[in-house]
Structures are given as C-alpha cells and as structure tokens.
Amino acid sequence: MAADTLVGMTRIDNTSASDRQVAVSVRGLVKHFGATKALDGVDLDVHEGTVLGVLGPNGAGKTTLVRCLSTLITPDAGTAIVAGYDAVRQPRQLRRVIGLTGQYASVDEKLSGRENLYMIGRLLDLSRKESRSRADALLERFSLTDAATRPARTYSGGMRRRLDLAASMIGRPHVLYLDEPTTGLDPRTRNEVWNEVEAMVRDGVTVLLTTQYMEEAEQLASELTVIDRGKVIASGGIEELKAKVGGRTLRVRPADPRELRPLAAALDESGLTGLATSTADPESGTVLVPVLSDEQLTAVVGAVTARGITIGSIATELPSLDEVFLSITGQKASTPQDARPELEEVAV
C-alpha cells in the first residue's frame, strides 16, 4: 500500500515510534464473559506505521482484545479508536480500513486462491474489475500466482497462511491485526510470514500482533504490551523492558581458549559474583558472570587480570526477552512446538 493511500494520516519515516501519530488508541477496555473478566481496563497505543507486539500467556485476553478492536464483539466498557473510527459507534466504517488474520487460515478450501480473494473484494464492495485486479496483484506479491487456480485445500500450510495474509490486504487496510499468525508453522514458513509482515509495515501499514513467541516479538515489534488476566502489566520498547527487569550478564572471553575454566574458577574465588556462580560456555568460548553494577564490572576485570589471565573480549548483555516474560508474568514463554491457541477465548 502506498503511503498516499492513507486517509487522515501521514506516513512518517526515520522517526521513533513515540513521534508518530497514534493509529490505535485503547482506553479502559473491559469485556466480560459471564463471571470471567477477559479484559479488565486495558490501555494501549499503536503508533502509525509500526508493529505493537501484544504478549501474554494463554487466556490472558489477547484474542478478546483483537476481537473487540475488529468489531467482532462489543466491549462492555471503555473506548477503542482505530484509524480515526470508534470501534463501537462506527463499526461499518472501521471494517473498511482494517484487516485481520487469525490463528487459523480463514479461506474457503473449495475455492481457488484467486476466487477467495475475488470474493473478499466483492464483499468489501470493490467493483468486479478492481476485485480481479487486487486479487491478481496480491497473488503475485505473496508468490501464489502459479497456484492461483488451484483449490485452497491443495495448498500447503504456508501457502494457506500467505493466502490468508493476502485476503487481509484486499481492502488496503490502514491497520492490520495479526492474532498469533504463525502458530503451527514450520520455521521456514514462519520466516516467510515475517518477511511479508515487514514488507507491509514498510508500505505504511500499522500492525497489532499478538504472539507467544519471543523470537517473533523481537523480530517484528518495535514496542511491546504484556497482558495477563485481562490487565496490562508492562509496556514499552524491548530494550526498555529488559532494562526494567535488570539482571545484566557479563560475557568474558579469554584470549587463550584453554583458560576458559581457570577464568570461571578465578571469578568464583574472587567472591565478586556474590551468591551466584559464573558459567563457562565452551560452545561460545566465554564465561557468563552476573553483574549488578558498573563498579562490580570493573572489579571483575581487575580480578581476572590479577590472576594473569588475558581477556580477549568482554561485553555486557541484558536479559533475553524470554527472561523478561518469565519475570513479568511468572510463566515461561511458549515455543513454536508447545504454543496452544486460547481455546477458552476462541470458543466465545
């Protein structure tokens, strides 16, 4: 989508997320399902032309949030303004400027790829000519032209997911919701989906991405919002969240690989690591040392050189996003093998 197709927004390049206009603004969003409060006063912003990653364990409320923002269900309280439209008061207008790709491909398996896209174009009130044109253009963009006339049931999982993404782009959406879009995909297909999402964002599309994969969040998102039990429990840039959790690690590489274990022993004997112990990592040829302060970092270097061990390299690392997720939610993040859809939410 070209930048000049955006209505009421101006694509801004080379600026931080905080300097861009807000494309999605959610305030105090509440949704009950019986006695269950799926959303409990959610606030978040998604800046134009960026990806906001919404993280959280199963049942946290991520899918419910997407369904509220895409007008599939009505929130019980709060406001959601998307691309200038109120999700509750202006649902018809809003549906024309958003796209949605859920956890499962939503294409009609009996229809061909081209027929699926043409049908969606007509449902969006595009003319027959424009529907055909958009279908052909998107089939080419998502590398599906050779399979355009084949029934979707003959497509591989990756092809179906690409067709689903193409379908979400038929109406040239300003805002795209991706609800765990790579669940169940193999690594190669997942990378293909990531590449397509990155291309859409370069074209000016704003993306709200829900995911349980930390690798996916780091690959695509510029900012994160962590939801648990219907509440936002943390938000900010990836590095900002890592810094809040703390727990820096010092990675020290000896100039002589044979001094790897003596280096680890020297650090432990120095007492500078406190109750924690250093860890020798033979694969990378480094020793990992937990550090609490810059003064401790300096003392570690002094202790090593005092033992006559020459340091080849030294670097500090913030905790991984998996560690941030565990620290914030008390749960481990999912991996592509063990992630499961939010069944209790999908069934509502």
Tab-separated table of C-alpha atoms in Angstrom, residues 106-267:
chain	number	residue	atom	x	y	z
A	106	SER	CA	-9.982	-18.366	7.139
A	107	VAL	CA	-10.053	-19.136	3.408
A	108	ASP	CA	-12.700	-21.271	1.704
A	109	GLU	CA	-10.927	-24.508	0.874
A	110	LYS	CA	-13.276	-25.332	-2.001
A	111	LEU	CA	-12.456	-22.108	-3.843
A	112	SER	CA	-9.223	-21.370	-5.657
A	113	GLY	CA	-6.798	-18.798	-4.361
A	114	ARG	CA	-7.966	-16.269	-6.933
A	115	GLU	CA	-11.645	-16.972	-6.215
A	116	ASN	CA	-11.089	-16.491	-2.484
A	117	LEU	CA	-9.517	-13.087	-2.972
A	118	TYR	CA	-12.056	-12.003	-5.585
A	119	MET	CA	-14.937	-12.973	-3.270
A	120	ILE	CA	-13.484	-10.932	-0.402
A	121	GLY	CA	-13.031	-7.950	-2.708
A	122	ARG	CA	-16.684	-8.106	-3.707
A	123	LEU	CA	-17.743	-8.431	-0.045
A	124	LEU	CA	-15.786	-5.225	0.579
A	125	ASP	CA	-17.842	-3.533	-2.191
A	126	LEU	CA	-14.985	-3.367	-4.672
A	127	SER	CA	-16.059	-3.456	-8.317
A	128	ARG	CA	-15.606	-6.673	-10.286
A	129	LYS	CA	-12.699	-5.142	-12.171
A	130	GLU	CA	-10.947	-3.879	-9.043
A	131	SER	CA	-11.563	-7.162	-7.205
A	132	ARG	CA	-9.889	-9.090	-10.023
A	133	SER	CA	-7.033	-6.585	-10.181
A	134	ARG	CA	-6.410	-6.694	-6.424
A	135	ALA	CA	-6.605	-10.494	-6.391
A	136	ASP	CA	-4.015	-10.841	-9.152
A	137	ALA	CA	-1.710	-8.238	-7.619
A	138	LEU	CA	-1.774	-9.909	-4.205
A	139	LEU	CA	-1.348	-13.403	-5.630
A	140	GLU	CA	1.823	-12.140	-7.267
A	141	ARG	CA	3.016	-10.310	-4.150
A	142	PHE	CA	2.587	-13.396	-1.968
A	143	SER	CA	4.132	-15.752	-4.557
A	144	LEU	CA	0.863	-17.599	-5.215
A	145	THR	CA	0.346	-16.858	-8.914
A	146	ASP	CA	1.293	-20.376	-10.016
A	147	ALA	CA	-1.317	-21.814	-7.618
A	148	ALA	CA	-3.987	-19.178	-8.330
A	149	THR	CA	-6.454	-21.586	-9.960
A	150	ARG	CA	-5.930	-24.498	-7.579
A	151	PRO	CA	-8.444	-25.156	-4.757
A	152	ALA	CA	-7.145	-23.817	-1.457
A	153	ARG	CA	-7.446	-27.306	0.074
A	154	THR	CA	-4.461	-28.356	-2.056
A	155	TYR	CA	-2.261	-25.596	-0.574
A	156	SER	CA	0.429	-26.285	1.986
A	157	GLY	CA	0.124	-24.724	5.450
A	158	GLY	CA	2.474	-21.926	4.485
A	159	MET	CA	0.593	-21.209	1.256
A	160	ARG	CA	-2.707	-21.047	3.129
A	161	ARG	CA	-1.214	-18.615	5.622
A	162	ARG	CA	0.112	-16.421	2.802
A	163	LEU	CA	-3.309	-16.546	1.124
A	164	ASP	CA	-4.867	-15.528	4.443
A	165	LEU	CA	-2.486	-12.562	4.679
A	166	ALA	CA	-3.303	-11.624	1.095
A	167	ALA	CA	-7.009	-11.753	1.935
A	168	SER	CA	-6.479	-9.368	4.852
A	169	MET	CA	-4.827	-6.911	2.443
A	170	ILE	CA	-7.549	-6.848	-0.232
A	171	GLY	CA	-9.130	-3.688	1.151
A	172	ARG	CA	-5.775	-1.867	1.548
A	173	PRO	CA	-6.139	-1.719	5.348
A	174	HIS	CA	-4.638	1.084	7.367
A	175	VAL	CA	-4.456	-1.202	10.411
A	176	LEU	CA	-3.791	-4.945	10.352
A	177	TYR	CA	-4.458	-7.309	13.267
A	178	LEU	CA	-2.342	-10.459	13.350
A	179	ASP	CA	-3.592	-12.842	16.039
A	180	GLU	CA	-0.816	-15.409	16.567
A	181	PRO	CA	-0.318	-15.630	12.790
A	182	THR	CA	2.464	-18.238	12.804
A	183	THR	CA	1.002	-20.780	15.236
A	184	GLY	CA	1.777	-24.270	13.955
A	185	LEU	CA	4.036	-23.167	11.093
A	186	ASP	CA	7.461	-24.617	10.440
A	187	PRO	CA	10.499	-22.300	10.818
A	188	ARG	CA	10.926	-21.653	7.082
A	189	THR	CA	7.260	-20.740	6.594
A	190	ARG	CA	7.323	-18.609	9.739
A	191	ASN	CA	10.218	-16.626	8.284
A	192	GLU	CA	8.247	-16.148	5.057
A	193	VAL	CA	5.323	-14.715	7.021
A	194	TRP	CA	7.669	-12.424	8.943
A	195	ASN	CA	9.132	-11.129	5.690
A	196	GLU	CA	5.662	-10.316	4.373
A	197	VAL	CA	4.676	-8.517	7.596
A	198	GLU	CA	7.875	-6.442	7.466
A	199	ALA	CA	7.118	-5.526	3.843
A	200	MET	CA	3.602	-4.386	4.795
A	201	VAL	CA	4.952	-2.184	7.568
A	202	ARG	CA	7.456	-0.626	5.152
A	203	ASP	CA	4.441	0.225	2.989
A	204	GLY	CA	2.914	2.135	5.908
A	205	VAL	CA	0.531	-0.440	7.408
A	206	THR	CA	0.106	-0.348	11.192
A	207	VAL	CA	0.174	-3.782	12.826
A	208	LEU	CA	-1.087	-5.085	16.147
A	209	LEU	CA	0.496	-8.503	16.628
A	210	THR	CA	-0.455	-10.965	19.343
A	211	THR	CA	2.068	-13.713	19.913
A	212	GLN	CA	3.522	-16.070	22.479
A	213	TYR	CA	6.791	-16.432	20.576
A	214	MET	CA	9.529	-14.215	21.948
A	215	GLU	CA	11.565	-14.611	18.758
A	216	GLU	CA	8.600	-13.342	16.750
A	217	ALA	CA	8.133	-10.338	19.026
A	218	GLU	CA	11.821	-9.406	18.789
A	219	GLN	CA	11.808	-9.846	15.015
A	220	LEU	CA	8.740	-7.732	14.253
A	221	ALA	CA	7.708	-5.453	17.113
A	222	SER	CA	9.064	-2.004	17.892
A	223	GLU	CA	7.117	-1.822	21.168
A	224	LEU	CA	5.522	-4.408	23.456
A	225	THR	CA	2.491	-4.618	25.712
A	226	VAL	CA	2.284	-7.548	28.116
A	227	ILE	CA	-1.219	-8.649	29.163
A	228	ASP	CA	-2.046	-11.123	31.908
A	229	ARG	CA	-5.519	-11.946	33.266
A	230	GLY	CA	-7.027	-9.155	31.224
A	231	LYS	CA	-4.735	-6.422	32.536
A	232	VAL	CA	-1.734	-4.640	31.017
A	233	ILE	CA	1.141	-5.449	33.354
A	234	ALA	CA	4.018	-3.937	31.362
A	235	SER	CA	4.640	-1.923	28.215
A	236	GLY	CA	7.477	-0.216	26.384
A	237	GLY	CA	10.285	-0.882	23.957
A	238	ILE	CA	12.041	-4.236	24.059
A	239	GLU	CA	15.287	-2.845	25.432
A	240	GLU	CA	13.330	-0.695	27.898
A	241	LEU	CA	11.559	-3.748	29.323
A	242	LYS	CA	14.823	-5.655	29.528
A	243	ALA	CA	16.399	-2.779	31.439
A	244	LYS	CA	13.459	-2.672	33.880
A	245	VAL	CA	13.891	-6.347	34.702
A	246	GLY	CA	17.607	-5.846	35.272
A	247	GLY	CA	19.993	-8.718	35.771
A	248	ARG	CA	22.811	-7.814	33.408
A	249	THR	CA	25.259	-10.524	32.427
A	250	LEU	CA	28.948	-10.051	31.713
A	251	ARG	CA	30.308	-12.231	28.903
A	252	VAL	CA	34.097	-12.599	29.155
A	253	ARG	CA	36.199	-14.356	26.530
A	254	PRO	CA	39.798	-15.298	27.438
A	255	ALA	CA	42.449	-14.659	24.808
A	256	ASP	CA	43.546	-18.280	25.228
A	257	PRO	CA	40.591	-20.734	24.956
A	258	ARG	CA	42.451	-23.121	27.299
A	259	GLU	CA	41.965	-20.588	30.106
A	260	LEU	CA	38.163	-20.780	29.929
A	261	ARG	CA	37.662	-22.891	33.068
A	262	PRO	CA	40.501	-21.239	35.036
A	263	LEU	CA	38.814	-17.926	34.231
A	264	ALA	CA	35.478	-19.155	35.636
A	265	ALA	CA	37.207	-20.517	38.740
A	266	ALA	CA	39.088	-17.258	39.275
A	267	LEU	CA	35.863	-15.265	39.156
